[in-house]
Coordinates of C-alpha atoms and ligand atoms in Angstrom, one line a residue:
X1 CA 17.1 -13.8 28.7
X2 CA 17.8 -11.9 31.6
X3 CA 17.1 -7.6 31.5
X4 CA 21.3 -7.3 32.9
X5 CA 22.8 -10.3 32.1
X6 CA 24.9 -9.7 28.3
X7 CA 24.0 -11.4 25.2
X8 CA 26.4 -12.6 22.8
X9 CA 25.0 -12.4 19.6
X10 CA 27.5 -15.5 18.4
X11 CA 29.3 -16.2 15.1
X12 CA 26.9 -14.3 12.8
X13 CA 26.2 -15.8 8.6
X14 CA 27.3 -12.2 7.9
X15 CA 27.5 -9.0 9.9
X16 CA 26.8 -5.4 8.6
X17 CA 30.0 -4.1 11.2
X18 CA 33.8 -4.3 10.6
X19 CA 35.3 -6.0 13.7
X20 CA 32.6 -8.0 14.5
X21 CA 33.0 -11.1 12.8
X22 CA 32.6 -13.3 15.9
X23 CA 29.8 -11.3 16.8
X24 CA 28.7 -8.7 18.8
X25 CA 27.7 -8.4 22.8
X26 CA 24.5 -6.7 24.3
X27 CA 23.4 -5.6 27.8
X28 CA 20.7 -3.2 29.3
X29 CA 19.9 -2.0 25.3
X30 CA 23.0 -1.1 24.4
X31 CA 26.0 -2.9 22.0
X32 CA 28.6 -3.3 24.5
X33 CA 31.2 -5.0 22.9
X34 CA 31.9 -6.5 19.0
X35 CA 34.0 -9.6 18.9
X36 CA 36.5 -9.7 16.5
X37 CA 37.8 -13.0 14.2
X38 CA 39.6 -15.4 16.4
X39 CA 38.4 -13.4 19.6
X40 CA 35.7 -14.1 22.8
X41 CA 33.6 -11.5 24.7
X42 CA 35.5 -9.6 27.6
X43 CA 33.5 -11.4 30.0
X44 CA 32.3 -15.3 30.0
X45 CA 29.4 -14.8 32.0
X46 CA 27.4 -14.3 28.8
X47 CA 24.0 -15.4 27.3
X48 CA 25.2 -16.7 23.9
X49 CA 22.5 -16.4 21.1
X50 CA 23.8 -19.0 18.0
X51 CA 23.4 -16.9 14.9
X52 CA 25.3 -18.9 12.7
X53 CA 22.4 -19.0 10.3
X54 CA 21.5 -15.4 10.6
X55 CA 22.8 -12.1 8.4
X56 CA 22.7 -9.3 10.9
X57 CA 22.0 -5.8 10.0
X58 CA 21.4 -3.1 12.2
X59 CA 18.0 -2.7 12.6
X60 CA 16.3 -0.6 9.7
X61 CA 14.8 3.2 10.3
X62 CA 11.5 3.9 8.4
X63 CA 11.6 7.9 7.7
X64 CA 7.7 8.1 6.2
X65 CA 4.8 6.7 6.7
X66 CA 0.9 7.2 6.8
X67 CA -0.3 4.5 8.8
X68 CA -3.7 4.8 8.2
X69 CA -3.6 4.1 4.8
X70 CA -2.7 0.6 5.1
X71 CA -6.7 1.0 5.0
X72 CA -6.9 1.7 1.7
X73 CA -4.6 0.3 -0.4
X74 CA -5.3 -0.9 -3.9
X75 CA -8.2 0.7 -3.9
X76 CA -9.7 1.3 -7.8
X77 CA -11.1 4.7 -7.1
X78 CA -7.8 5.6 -6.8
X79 CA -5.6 3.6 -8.8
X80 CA -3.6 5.2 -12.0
X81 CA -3.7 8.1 -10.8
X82 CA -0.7 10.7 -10.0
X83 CA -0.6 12.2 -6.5
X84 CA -3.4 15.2 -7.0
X85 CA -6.4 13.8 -8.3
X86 CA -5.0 10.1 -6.3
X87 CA -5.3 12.3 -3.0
X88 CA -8.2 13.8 -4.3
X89 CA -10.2 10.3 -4.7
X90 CA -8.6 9.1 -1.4
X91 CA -9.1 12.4 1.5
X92 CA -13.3 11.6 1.1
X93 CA -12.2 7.8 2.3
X94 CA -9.8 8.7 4.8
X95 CA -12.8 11.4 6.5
X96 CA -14.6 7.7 7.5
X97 CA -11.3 7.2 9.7
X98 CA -12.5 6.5 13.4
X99 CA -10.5 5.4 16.5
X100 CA -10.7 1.6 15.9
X101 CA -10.2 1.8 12.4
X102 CA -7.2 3.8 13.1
X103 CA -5.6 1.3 15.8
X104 CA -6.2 -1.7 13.4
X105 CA -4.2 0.7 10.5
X106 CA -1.1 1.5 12.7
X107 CA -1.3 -2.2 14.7
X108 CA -0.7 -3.5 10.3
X109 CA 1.7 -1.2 9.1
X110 CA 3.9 -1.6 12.2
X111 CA 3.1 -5.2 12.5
X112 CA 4.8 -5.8 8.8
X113 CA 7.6 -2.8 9.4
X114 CA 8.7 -5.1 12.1
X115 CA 8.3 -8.4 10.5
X116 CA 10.8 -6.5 8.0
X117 CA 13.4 -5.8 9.9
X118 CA 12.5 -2.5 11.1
X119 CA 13.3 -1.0 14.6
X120 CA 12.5 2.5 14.2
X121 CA 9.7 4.0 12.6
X122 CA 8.1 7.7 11.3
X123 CA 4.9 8.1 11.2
X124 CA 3.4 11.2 9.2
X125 CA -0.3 11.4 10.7
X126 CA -2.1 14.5 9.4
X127 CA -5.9 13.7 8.9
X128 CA -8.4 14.6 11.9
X129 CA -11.9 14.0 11.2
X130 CA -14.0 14.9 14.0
X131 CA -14.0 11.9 16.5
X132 CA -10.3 11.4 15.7
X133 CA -8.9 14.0 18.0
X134 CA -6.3 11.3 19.4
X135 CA -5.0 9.5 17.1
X136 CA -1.2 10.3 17.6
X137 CA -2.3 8.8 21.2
X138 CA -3.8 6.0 19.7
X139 CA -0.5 5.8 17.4
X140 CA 1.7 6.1 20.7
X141 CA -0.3 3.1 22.4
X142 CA 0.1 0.6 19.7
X143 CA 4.1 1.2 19.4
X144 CA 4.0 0.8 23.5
X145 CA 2.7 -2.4 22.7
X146 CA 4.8 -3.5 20.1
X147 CA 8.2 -2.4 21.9
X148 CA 8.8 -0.7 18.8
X149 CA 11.0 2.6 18.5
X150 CA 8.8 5.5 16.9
X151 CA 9.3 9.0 16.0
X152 CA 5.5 10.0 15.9
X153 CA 4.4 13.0 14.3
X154 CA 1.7 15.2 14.9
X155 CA 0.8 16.3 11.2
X156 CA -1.9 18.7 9.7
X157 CA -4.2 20.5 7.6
X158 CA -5.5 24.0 7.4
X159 CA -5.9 24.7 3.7
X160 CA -9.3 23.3 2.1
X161 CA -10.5 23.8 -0.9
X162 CA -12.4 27.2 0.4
X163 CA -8.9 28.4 1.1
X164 CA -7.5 27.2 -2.7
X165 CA -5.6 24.2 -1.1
X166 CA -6.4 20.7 -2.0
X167 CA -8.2 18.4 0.8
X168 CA -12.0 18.9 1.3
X169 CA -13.2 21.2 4.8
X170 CA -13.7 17.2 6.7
X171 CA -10.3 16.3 7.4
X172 CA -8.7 19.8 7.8
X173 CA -8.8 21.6 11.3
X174 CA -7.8 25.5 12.7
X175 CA -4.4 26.2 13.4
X176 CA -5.1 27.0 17.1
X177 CA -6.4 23.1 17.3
X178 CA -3.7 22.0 15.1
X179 CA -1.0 24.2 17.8
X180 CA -2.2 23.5 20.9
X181 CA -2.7 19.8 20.3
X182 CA 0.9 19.2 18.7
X183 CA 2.1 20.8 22.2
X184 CA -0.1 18.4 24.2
X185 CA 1.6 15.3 22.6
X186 CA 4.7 16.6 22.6
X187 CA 4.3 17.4 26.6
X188 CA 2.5 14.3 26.9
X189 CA 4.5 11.7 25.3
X190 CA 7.8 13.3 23.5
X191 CA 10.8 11.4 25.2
X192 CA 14.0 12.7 25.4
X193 CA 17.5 11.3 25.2
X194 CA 19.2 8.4 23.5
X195 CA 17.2 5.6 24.8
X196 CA 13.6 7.1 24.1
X197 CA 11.4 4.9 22.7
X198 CA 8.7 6.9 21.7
X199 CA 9.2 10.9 20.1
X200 CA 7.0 13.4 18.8
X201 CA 7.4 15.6 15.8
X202 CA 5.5 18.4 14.5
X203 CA 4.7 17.8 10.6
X204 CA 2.4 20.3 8.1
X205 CA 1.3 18.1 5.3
X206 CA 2.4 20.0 2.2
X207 CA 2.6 23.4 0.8
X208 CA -1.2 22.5 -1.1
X209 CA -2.8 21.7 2.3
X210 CA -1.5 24.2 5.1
X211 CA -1.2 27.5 5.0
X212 CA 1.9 30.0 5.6
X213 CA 1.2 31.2 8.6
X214 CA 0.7 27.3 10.0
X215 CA 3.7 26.7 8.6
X216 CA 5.7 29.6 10.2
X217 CA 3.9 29.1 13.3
X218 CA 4.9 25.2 13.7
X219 CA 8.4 26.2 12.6
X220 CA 8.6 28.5 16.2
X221 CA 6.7 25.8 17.8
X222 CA 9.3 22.7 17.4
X223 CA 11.9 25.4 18.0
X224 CA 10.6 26.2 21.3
X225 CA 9.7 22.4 22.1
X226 CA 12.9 21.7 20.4
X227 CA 11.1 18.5 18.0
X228 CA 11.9 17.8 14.9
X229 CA 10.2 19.4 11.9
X230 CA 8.8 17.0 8.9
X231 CA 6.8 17.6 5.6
X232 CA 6.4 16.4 1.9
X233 CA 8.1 18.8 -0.2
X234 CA 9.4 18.4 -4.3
X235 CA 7.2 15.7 -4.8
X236 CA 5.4 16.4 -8.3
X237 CA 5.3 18.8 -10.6
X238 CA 1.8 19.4 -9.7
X239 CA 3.5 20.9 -6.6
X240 CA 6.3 23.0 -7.8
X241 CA 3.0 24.9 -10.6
X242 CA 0.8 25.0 -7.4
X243 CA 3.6 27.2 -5.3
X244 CA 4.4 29.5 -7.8
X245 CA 0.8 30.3 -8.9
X246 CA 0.4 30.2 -4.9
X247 CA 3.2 32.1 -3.6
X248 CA 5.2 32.7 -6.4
X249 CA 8.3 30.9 -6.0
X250 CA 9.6 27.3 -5.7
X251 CA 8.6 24.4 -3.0
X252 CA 12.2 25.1 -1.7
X253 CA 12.1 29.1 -1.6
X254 CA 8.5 28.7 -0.2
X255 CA 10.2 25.9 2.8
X256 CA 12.8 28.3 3.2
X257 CA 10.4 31.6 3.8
X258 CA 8.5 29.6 6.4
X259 CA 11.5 29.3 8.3
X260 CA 11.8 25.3 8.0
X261 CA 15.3 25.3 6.0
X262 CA 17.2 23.5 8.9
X263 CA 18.8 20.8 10.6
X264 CA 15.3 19.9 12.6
X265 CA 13.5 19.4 9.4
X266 CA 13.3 16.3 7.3
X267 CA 11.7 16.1 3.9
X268 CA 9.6 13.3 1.9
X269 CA 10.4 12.6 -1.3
X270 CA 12.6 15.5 -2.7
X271 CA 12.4 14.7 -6.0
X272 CA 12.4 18.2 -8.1
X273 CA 15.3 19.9 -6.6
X274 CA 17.9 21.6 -8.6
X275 CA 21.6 22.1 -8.3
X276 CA 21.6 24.6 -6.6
X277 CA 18.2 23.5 -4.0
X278 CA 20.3 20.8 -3.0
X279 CA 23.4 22.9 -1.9
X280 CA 21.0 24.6 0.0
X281 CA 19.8 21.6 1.9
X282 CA 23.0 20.2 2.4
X283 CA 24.3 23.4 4.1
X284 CA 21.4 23.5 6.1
X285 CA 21.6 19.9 7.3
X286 CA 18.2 19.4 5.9
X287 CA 17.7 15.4 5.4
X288 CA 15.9 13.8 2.4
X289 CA 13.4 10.5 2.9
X290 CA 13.9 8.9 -0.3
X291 CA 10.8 6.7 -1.4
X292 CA 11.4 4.7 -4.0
X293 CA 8.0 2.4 -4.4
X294 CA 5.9 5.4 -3.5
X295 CA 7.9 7.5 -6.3
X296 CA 7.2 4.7 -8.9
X297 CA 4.0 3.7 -8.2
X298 CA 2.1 7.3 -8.3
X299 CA 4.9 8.0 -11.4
X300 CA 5.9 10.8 -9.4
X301 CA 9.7 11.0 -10.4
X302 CA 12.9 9.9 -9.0
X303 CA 14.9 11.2 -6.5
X304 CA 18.6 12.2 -7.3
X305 CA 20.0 10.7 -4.6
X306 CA 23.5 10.4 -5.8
X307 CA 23.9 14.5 -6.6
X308 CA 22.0 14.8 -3.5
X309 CA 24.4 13.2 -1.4
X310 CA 27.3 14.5 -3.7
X311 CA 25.9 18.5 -2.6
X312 CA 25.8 16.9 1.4
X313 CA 22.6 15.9 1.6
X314 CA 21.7 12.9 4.0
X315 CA 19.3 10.3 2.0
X316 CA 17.0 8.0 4.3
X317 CA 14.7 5.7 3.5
X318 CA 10.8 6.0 3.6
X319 CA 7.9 3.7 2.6
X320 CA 5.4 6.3 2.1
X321 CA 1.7 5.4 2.7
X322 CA 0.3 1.9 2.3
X323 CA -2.0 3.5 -0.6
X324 CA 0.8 4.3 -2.4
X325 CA 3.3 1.7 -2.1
X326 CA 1.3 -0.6 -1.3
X327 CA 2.7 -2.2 1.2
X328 CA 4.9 -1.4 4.7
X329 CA 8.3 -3.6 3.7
X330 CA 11.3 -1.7 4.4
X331 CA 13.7 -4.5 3.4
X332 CA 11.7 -4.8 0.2
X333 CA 11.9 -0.8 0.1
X334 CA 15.8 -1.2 0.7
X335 CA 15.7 -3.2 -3.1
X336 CA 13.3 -0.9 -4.5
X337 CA 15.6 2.0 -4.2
X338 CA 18.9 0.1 -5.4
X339 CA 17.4 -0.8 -8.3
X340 CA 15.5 2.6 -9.0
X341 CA 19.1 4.4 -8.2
X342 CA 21.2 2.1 -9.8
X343 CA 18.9 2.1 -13.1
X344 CA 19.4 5.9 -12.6
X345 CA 23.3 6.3 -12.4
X346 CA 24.6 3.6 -13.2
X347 CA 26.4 -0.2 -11.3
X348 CA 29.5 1.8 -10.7
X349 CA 27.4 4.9 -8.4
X350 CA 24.8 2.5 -6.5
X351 CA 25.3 -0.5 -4.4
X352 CA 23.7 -3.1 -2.0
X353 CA 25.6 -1.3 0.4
X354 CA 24.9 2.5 -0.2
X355 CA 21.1 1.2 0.1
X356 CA 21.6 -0.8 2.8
X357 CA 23.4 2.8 4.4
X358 CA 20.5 4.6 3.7
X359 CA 17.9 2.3 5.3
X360 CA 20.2 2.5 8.4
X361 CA 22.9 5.3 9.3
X362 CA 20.9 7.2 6.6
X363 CA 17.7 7.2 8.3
X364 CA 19.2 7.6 11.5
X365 CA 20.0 11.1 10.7
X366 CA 17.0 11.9 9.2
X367 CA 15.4 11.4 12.3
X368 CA 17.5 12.7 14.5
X369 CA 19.0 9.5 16.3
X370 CA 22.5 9.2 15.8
X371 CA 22.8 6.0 18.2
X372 CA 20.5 4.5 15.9
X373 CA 21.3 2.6 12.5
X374 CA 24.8 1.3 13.2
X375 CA 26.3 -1.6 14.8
X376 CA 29.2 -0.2 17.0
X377 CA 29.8 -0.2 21.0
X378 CA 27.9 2.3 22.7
X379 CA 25.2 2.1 20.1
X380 CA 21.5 1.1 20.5
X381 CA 21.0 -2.7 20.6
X382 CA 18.4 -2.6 17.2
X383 CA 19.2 -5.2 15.2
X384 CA 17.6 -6.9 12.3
X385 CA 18.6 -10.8 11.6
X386 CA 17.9 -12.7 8.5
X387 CA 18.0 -16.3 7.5
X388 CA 18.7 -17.3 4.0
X389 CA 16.8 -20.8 4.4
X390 CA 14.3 -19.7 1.7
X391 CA 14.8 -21.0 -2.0
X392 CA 15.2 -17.0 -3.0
X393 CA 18.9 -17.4 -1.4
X394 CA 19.8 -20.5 -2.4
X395 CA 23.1 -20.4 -4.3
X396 CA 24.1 -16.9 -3.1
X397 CA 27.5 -16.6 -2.9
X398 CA 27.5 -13.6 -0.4
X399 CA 24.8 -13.5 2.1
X400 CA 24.9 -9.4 2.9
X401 CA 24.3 -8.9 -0.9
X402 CA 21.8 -11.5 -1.3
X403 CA 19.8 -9.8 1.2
X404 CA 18.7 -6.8 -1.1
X405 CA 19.3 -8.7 -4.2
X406 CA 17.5 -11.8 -3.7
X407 CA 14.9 -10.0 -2.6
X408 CA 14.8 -10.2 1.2
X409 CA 11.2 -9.6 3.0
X410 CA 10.8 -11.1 6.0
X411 CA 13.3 -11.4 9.0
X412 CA 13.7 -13.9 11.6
X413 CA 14.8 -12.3 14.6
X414 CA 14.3 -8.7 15.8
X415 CA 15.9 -6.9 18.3
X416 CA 14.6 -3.7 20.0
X417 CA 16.6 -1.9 22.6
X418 CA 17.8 -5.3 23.8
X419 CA 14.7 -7.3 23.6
X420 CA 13.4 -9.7 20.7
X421 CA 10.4 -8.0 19.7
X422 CA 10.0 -10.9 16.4
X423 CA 10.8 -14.8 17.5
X424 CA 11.1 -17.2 14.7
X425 CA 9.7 -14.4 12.4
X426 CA 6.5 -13.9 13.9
X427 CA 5.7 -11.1 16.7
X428 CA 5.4 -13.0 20.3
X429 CA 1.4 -12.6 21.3
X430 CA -0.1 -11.2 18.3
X431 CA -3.0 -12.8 16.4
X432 CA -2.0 -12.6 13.0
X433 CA -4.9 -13.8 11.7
X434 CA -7.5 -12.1 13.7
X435 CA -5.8 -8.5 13.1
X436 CA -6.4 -9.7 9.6
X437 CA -10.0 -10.4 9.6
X438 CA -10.5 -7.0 12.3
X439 CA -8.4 -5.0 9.8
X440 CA -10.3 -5.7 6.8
X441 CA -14.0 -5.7 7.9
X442 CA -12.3 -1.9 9.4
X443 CA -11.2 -1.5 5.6
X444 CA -14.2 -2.6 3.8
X445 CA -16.5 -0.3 6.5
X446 CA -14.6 2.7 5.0
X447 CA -14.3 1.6 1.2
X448 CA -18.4 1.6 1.3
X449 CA -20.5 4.6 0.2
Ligands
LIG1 ZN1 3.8 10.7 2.2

């Protein structure tokens, strides 16, 4: 495929775009055209893909992530646990983190975002054992190399146990560390514009690992850089007792006092908000990653996305970590939370296509893109096409819905900005096995002593 010649994605299965039943047209990383029943592209000199066995969606946007723990996942020191005593059991592991072990963790979790029909990805890095003073460099490198969009950010810890928050003193760092390196990576690899491949955000951990004046401080910080602003906030109850022994109000009050209560910030989880918390956020603008397997598995709670969006709140969609999900699927994460929501309010409230919203112009917001997530002319040429081949489709009678209700996992074809960055559902050039058997001797190294 020629870089300027267009591409006619060509009679689609299905199509997630009204108007584009015939298709849609790409050049130079943009959707140029969509091509309408009965209709042709403008111009003939095209490069015609056949999707006719394809369902196209616009590619999906991952809005959380901790890469590195696709290192420990299922791991029984920490298994049935909830989230304090499960990060409790889990920070000692992630201290043996080192540069290789950390390229093998993103190279996986990105690796099987992709192969899931993801184009854009978060990533919430915030441990920094000494040694690991790169890693959002390391983070930057791999998505290079994947030719996958990311939205990197440059997370952290300054509240140990010493200070009454809840990691131990070897993964946390000083807030002149944690400053001056989040405006290194921003200088260094933050791109701007609607093409950018690779962004930086700044992103505290929690109110139980950073303190207030970090907070504040990283607040001014992406203000003055002008990044986007990401933590985990209303995840547990745990939380919500910890800030008002702490500070003596709610996670929300506490985000709000810090100076984070926004349109730059995006939140994980949001699961303990009241009425009126959420008319706060959706006056502010502030955006919600909603992660549904995460939420389940640690028996967190569930996110009220419905009175969320209701109070003007925008819902994305997040896998969380790999140790508490345990896996990096977003189209299996796009089923997780229709079922989850629709168990929640109901068939009339929640369906296929609300999740399939979130995953895409949903998550677009929350990270700030708004040429992302949608297939339209003038927006970015992500794409995510799926083939329903497999015996879990057979017998469908509409292919969109039997995406998230068949239980979708792996796509075909993926599109990045233009290019196919997954061919015949497997990444061109990467050794699946060999990351494999690299990854795993990485994770067993770490799960030792
Ligand atoms: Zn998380």
């Amino acid at each position: 495929m020629s870089d300027t010649k267009p591409v006619w994605i060509r009679d689609p299965l299905a199509i997630l775009a009204d108007g584009a039943e015939r298709g849609i047209v790409v050049q130079e990383g943009r959707i140029i055209e969509l091509v309408p029943a009965g209709g042709a592209p403008a111009s003939a000199d095209v490069a015609a893909f056949d999707a006719s066995d394809h369902v196209v969606l616009p590619g999906l946007i991952n809005t959380h992530h901790h890469f590195y723990q696709t290192l420990t996942r299922a791991l029984p020191a920490a298994m049935d646990r909830e989230l304090f005593p499960w990060l409790q059991a889990l920070y000692p592991v992630w201290a043996k983190l080192t540069p290789e072990s950390l390229e093998l963790g993103v190279t996986v979790a990105m690796s099987e975002l992709l192969l899931s029909g993801c184009t854009t990805t978060t990533d919430h890095h915030y441990v920094f054992p000494a040694g690991l003073e790169e890693s959002v460099d390391i983070e930057v490198g791999v998505a290079k190399r994947l030719g996958m969009r990311a939205l990197l950010t440059r997370g952290s810890m300054n509240l140990s146990q010493r200070d009454g928050g809840l990691p131990p003193d070897s993964v946390v760092q000083d807030e002149d560390t944690i400053l001056g390196d989040s405006a290194r990576v921003v200088a260094k690899h933050h791109q701007r514009g609607a093409d950018a491949m690779v962004q930086i955000a700044l992103a505290p951990c929690s109110p139980f690992s950073v303190t207030t004046s970090l907070m504040r401080a990283t607040a001014d910080l992406a203000d003055k850089l002008d990044v986007r602003l990401h933590t985990h906030l209303a995840e547990t109850e745990d939380e919500n007792r910890f800030c008002q022994q702490m500070y003596g109000c709610r996670p929300l009050d506490y985000l709000e006092s810090c100076g984070w209560l926004n349109a730059r910030t995006w939140l994980a989880h949001g699961i303990f908000f009241n009425a009126d918390e959420m008319k706060r956020l959706g006056k502010a603008k502030t955006t919600i990653s909603h992660c549904a397997c995460s939420n389940q598995l640690l028996a967190s709670g569930c996110c009220p996305v419905c009175e969320m969006e209701e109070a003007g709140v925008g819902i994305g969609i997040g896998v969380d970590g790999s140790a508490s999900n345990d896996g990096s699927n977003l189209m299996q994460e796009v089923r997780a939370a229709f079922l989850l929501q629709r168990a929640r309010y109901g068939v009339t409230k929640v369906s296929h296509r609300d999740a399939l919203r979130w995953a895409t112009k949903g998550s677009a917001a929350c990270v700030g893109r708004p040429e992302l997530g949608e297939i339209a002319v003038g927006k970015a040429a992500d794409l995510a096409l799926f083939r329903l081949d497999e015996l879990r489709f057979s017998g469908h009678g509409d292919p969109l819905a039997a995406l998230v209700l068949c239980g979708a996992h792996r796509a075909d074809r993926v599109m990045v900005a233009g290019k196919w960055t997954v061919i015949d559902g497997a990444i061109p050039g990467l050794d699946v096995a060999d990351l494999i058997r690299r990854h795993s001797a990485a994770a067993r190294a770490m799960h030792a002593g």
